[in-house]
Tab-separated table of C-alpha atoms in Angstrom:
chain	number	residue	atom	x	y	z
A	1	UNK	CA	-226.232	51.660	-66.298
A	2	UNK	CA	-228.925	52.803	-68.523
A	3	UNK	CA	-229.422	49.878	-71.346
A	4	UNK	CA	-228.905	47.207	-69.481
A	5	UNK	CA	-231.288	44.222	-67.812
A	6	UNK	CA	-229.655	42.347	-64.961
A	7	UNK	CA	-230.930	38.867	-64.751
A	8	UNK	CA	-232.923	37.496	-62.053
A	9	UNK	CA	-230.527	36.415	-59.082
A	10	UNK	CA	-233.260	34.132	-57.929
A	11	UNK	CA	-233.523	32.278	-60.900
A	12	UNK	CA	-231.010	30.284	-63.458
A	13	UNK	CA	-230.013	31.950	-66.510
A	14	UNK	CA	-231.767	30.896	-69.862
A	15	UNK	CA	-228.463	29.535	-71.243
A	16	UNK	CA	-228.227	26.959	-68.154
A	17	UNK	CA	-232.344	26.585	-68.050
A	18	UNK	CA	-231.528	25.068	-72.016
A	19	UNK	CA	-228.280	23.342	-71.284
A	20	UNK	CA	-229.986	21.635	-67.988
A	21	UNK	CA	-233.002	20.325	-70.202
A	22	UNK	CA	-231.138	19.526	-73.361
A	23	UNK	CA	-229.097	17.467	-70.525
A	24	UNK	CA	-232.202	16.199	-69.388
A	25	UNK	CA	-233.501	14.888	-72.297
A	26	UNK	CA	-230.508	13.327	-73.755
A	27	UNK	CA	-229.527	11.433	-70.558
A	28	UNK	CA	-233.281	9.806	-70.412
A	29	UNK	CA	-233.136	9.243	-73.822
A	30	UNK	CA	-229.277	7.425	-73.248
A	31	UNK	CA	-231.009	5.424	-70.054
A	32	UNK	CA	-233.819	4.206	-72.454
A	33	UNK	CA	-231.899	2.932	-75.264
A	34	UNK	CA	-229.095	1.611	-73.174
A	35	UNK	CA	-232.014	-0.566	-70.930
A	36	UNK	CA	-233.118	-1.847	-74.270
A	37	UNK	CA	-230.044	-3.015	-76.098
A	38	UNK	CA	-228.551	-4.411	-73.748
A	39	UNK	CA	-231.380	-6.489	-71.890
A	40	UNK	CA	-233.861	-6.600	-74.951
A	41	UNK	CA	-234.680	-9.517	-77.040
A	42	UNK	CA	-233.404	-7.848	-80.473
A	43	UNK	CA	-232.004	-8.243	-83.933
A	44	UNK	CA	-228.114	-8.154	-84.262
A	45	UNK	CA	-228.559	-5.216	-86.897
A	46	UNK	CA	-231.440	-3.396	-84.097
A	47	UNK	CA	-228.704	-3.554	-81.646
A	48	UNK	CA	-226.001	-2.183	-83.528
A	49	UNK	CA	-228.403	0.689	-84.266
A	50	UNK	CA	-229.104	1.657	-80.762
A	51	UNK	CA	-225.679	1.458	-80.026
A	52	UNK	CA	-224.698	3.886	-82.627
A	53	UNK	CA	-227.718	5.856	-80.993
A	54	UNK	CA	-226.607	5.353	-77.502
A	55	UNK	CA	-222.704	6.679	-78.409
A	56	UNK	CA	-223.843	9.719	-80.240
A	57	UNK	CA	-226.141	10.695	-76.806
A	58	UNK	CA	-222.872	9.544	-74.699
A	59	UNK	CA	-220.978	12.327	-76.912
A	60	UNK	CA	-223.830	14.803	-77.012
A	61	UNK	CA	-224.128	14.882	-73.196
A	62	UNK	CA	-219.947	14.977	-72.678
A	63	UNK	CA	-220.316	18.068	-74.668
A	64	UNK	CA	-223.344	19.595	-73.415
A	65	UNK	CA	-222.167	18.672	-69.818
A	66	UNK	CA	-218.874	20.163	-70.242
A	67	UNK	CA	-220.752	23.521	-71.721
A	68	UNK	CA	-222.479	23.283	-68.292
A	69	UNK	CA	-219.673	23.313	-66.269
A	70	UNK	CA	-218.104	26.191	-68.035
A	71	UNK	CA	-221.120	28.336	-67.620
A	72	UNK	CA	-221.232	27.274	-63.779
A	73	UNK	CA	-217.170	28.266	-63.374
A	74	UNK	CA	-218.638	32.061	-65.107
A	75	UNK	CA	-221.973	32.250	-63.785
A	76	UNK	CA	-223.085	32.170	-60.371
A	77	UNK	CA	-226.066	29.817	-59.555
A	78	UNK	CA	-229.166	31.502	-57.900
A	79	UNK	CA	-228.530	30.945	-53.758
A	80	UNK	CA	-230.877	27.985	-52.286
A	81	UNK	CA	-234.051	28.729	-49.899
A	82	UNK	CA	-232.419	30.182	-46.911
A	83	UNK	CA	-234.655	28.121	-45.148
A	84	UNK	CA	-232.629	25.141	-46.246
A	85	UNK	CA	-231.114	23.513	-43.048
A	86	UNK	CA	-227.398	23.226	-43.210
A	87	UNK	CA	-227.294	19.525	-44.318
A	88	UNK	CA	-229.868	19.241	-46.923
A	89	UNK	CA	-227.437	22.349	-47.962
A	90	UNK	CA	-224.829	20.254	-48.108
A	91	UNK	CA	-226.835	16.843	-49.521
A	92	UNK	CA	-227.968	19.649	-52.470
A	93	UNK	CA	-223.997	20.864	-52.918
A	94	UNK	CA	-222.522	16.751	-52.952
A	95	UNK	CA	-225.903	15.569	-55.177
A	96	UNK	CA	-225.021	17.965	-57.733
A	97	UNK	CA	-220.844	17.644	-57.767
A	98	UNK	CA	-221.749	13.638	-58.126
A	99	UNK	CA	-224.389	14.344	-61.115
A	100	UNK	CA	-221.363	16.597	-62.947
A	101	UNK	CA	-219.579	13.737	-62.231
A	102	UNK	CA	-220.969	10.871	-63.711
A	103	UNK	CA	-222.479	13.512	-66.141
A	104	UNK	CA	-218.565	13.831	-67.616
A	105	UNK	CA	-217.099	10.276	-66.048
A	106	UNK	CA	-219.969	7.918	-67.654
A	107	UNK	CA	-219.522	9.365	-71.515
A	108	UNK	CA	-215.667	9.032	-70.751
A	109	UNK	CA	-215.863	5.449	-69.227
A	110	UNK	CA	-217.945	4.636	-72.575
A	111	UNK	CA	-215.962	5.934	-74.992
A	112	UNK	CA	-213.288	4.172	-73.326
A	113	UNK	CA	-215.424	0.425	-73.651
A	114	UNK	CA	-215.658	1.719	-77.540
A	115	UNK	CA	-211.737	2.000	-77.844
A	116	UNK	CA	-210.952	-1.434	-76.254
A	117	UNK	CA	-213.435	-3.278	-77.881
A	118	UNK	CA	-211.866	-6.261	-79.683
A	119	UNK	CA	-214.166	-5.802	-82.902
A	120	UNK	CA	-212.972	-2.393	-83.215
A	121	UNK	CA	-215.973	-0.712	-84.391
A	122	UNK	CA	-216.174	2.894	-85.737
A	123	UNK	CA	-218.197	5.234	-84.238
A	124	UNK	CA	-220.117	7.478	-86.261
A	125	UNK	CA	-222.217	10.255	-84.759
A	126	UNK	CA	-225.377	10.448	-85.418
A	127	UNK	CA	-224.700	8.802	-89.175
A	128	UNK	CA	-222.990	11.906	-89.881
A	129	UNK	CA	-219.604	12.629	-87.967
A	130	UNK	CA	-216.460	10.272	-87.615
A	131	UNK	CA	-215.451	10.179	-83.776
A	132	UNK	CA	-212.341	8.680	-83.399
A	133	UNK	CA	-211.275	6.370	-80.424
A	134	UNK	CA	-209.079	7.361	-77.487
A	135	UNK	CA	-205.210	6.742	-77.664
A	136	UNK	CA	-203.595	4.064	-76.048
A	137	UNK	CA	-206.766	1.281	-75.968
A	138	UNK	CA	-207.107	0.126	-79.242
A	139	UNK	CA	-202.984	-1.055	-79.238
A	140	UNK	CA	-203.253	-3.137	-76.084
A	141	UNK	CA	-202.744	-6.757	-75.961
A	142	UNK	CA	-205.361	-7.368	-74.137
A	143	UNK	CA	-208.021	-5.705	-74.740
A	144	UNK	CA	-211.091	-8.216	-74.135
A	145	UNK	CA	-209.916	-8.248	-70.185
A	146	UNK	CA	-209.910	-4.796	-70.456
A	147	UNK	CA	-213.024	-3.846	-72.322
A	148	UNK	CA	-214.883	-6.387	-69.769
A	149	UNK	CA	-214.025	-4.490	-66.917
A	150	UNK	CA	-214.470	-0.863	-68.366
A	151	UNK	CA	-218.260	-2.510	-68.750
A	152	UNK	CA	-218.757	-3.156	-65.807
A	153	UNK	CA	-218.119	0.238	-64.744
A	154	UNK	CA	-220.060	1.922	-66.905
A	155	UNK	CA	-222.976	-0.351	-65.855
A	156	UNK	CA	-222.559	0.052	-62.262
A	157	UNK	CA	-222.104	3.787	-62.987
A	158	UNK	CA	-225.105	3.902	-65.082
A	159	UNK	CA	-227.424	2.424	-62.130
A	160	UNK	CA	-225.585	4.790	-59.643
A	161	UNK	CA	-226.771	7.429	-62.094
A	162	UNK	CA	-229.944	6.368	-62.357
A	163	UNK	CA	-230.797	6.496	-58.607
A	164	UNK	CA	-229.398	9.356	-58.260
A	165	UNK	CA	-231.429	11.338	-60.832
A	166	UNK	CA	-234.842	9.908	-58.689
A	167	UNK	CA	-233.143	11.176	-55.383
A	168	UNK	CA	-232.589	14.407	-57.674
A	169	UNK	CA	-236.120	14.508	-59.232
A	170	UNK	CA	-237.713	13.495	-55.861
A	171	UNK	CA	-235.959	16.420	-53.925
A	172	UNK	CA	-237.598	18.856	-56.881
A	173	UNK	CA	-241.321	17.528	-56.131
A	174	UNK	CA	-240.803	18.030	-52.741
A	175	UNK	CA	-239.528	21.183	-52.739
A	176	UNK	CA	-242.370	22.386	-55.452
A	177	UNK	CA	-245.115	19.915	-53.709
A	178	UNK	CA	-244.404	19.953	-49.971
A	179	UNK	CA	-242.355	23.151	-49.130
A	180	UNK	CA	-243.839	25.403	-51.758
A	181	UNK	CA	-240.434	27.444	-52.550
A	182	UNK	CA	-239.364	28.317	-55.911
A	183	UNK	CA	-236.546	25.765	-56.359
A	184	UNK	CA	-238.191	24.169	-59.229
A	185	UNK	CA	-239.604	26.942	-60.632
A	186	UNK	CA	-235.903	28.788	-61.250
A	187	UNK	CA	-235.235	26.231	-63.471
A	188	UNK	CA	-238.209	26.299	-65.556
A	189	UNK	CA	-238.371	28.585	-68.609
A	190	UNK	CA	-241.742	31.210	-68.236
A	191	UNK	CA	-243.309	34.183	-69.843
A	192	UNK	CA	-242.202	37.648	-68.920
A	193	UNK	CA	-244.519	39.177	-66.755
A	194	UNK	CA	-244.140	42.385	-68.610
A	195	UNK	CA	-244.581	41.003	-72.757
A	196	UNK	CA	-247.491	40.333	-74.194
A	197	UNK	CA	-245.554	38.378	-76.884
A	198	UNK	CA	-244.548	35.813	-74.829
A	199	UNK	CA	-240.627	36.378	-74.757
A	200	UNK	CA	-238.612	34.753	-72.147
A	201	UNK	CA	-237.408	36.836	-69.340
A	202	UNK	CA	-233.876	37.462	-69.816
């Protein structure tokens, strides 16, 4: 097979490496602004902003997350430490099947608060792009009740998420900090060892 590079079985591919981050930064960014509008002291017009920030993150990370779990179906992950014992193995397997989760259910349960909302707002993405609501919840009756209890699962799924990205960052630093394997390092972009230029290793 003369012409071709295999990738690195030990480490992610750079296509998840940039999906994961991209992730990464648009979920913090989503926590931030959706800590401030809803318990900061602001402007009616300042919170209607943020929200039209916080739904254009919600759809950015549905889409990015849904990328992610396509390239996971095609692409097999790098194996963890065979050192691993058999239930942090399986702690690692249900922490990450509850972070696609959320990752999918949380922009869902959100655009679904959108839909029902009573003032029937439009959601524009980023300024720039018309996203429509979901069928069904803007013709119900009663769509307050509804709405109110589509909140409050977003909320409680938004803490839920919250811990569970500490449990997920915490488990990184101590495999980088305390057992010294390369768990956090696969998922970190680096130099090739063999370019001067700097390129990314494929």
């Amino acid at each position: 097979m003369t012409g071709t590079v295999r990738a690195n079985p030990h480490r992610y591919t750079r296509v998840a490496i940039a999906l994961h981050w991209l992730s990464a930064l648009a979920v913090l960014g989503l926590i931030g602004i959706g800590l401030v509008m809803t318990h900061g002291d602001l402007a009616p017009m300042r919170r209607f902003a943020l929200y039209q920030w916080h739904k254009s993150l919600g759809i950015t990370v549905l889409g990015l997350s849904l990328l992610r779990l396509g390239w996971r179906l095609t692409h097999r992950p790098p194996p963890l430490p065979p050192t691993l014992p058999r239930h942090e193995r399986a702690g690692a397997h249900a922490a990450h099947a509850l972070l696609y989760g959320l990752l999918l259910g949380l922009p869902l349960v959100g655009w679904a608060v959108v839909s029902a909302s009573p003032f029937n707002l439009p959601t524009v993405l980023y300024g720039i792009v018309p996203w429509p609501h979901l069928p069904v919840l803007p013709d119900l009756a009663d769509k307050a009740a509804v709405e109110a209890v589509l909140k409050r699962i977003h909320a409680w799924g938004a803490w839920f998420l919250i811990a569970l990205l500490a449990l997920h960052v915490g488990a990184a630093l101590r495999h980088h900090l305390t057992l010294r394997d390369d768990t956090l390092r696969r998922m970190l972009p680096r130099l090739s060892r063999t370019s001067l230029g700097g390129g990314l290793e494929p």
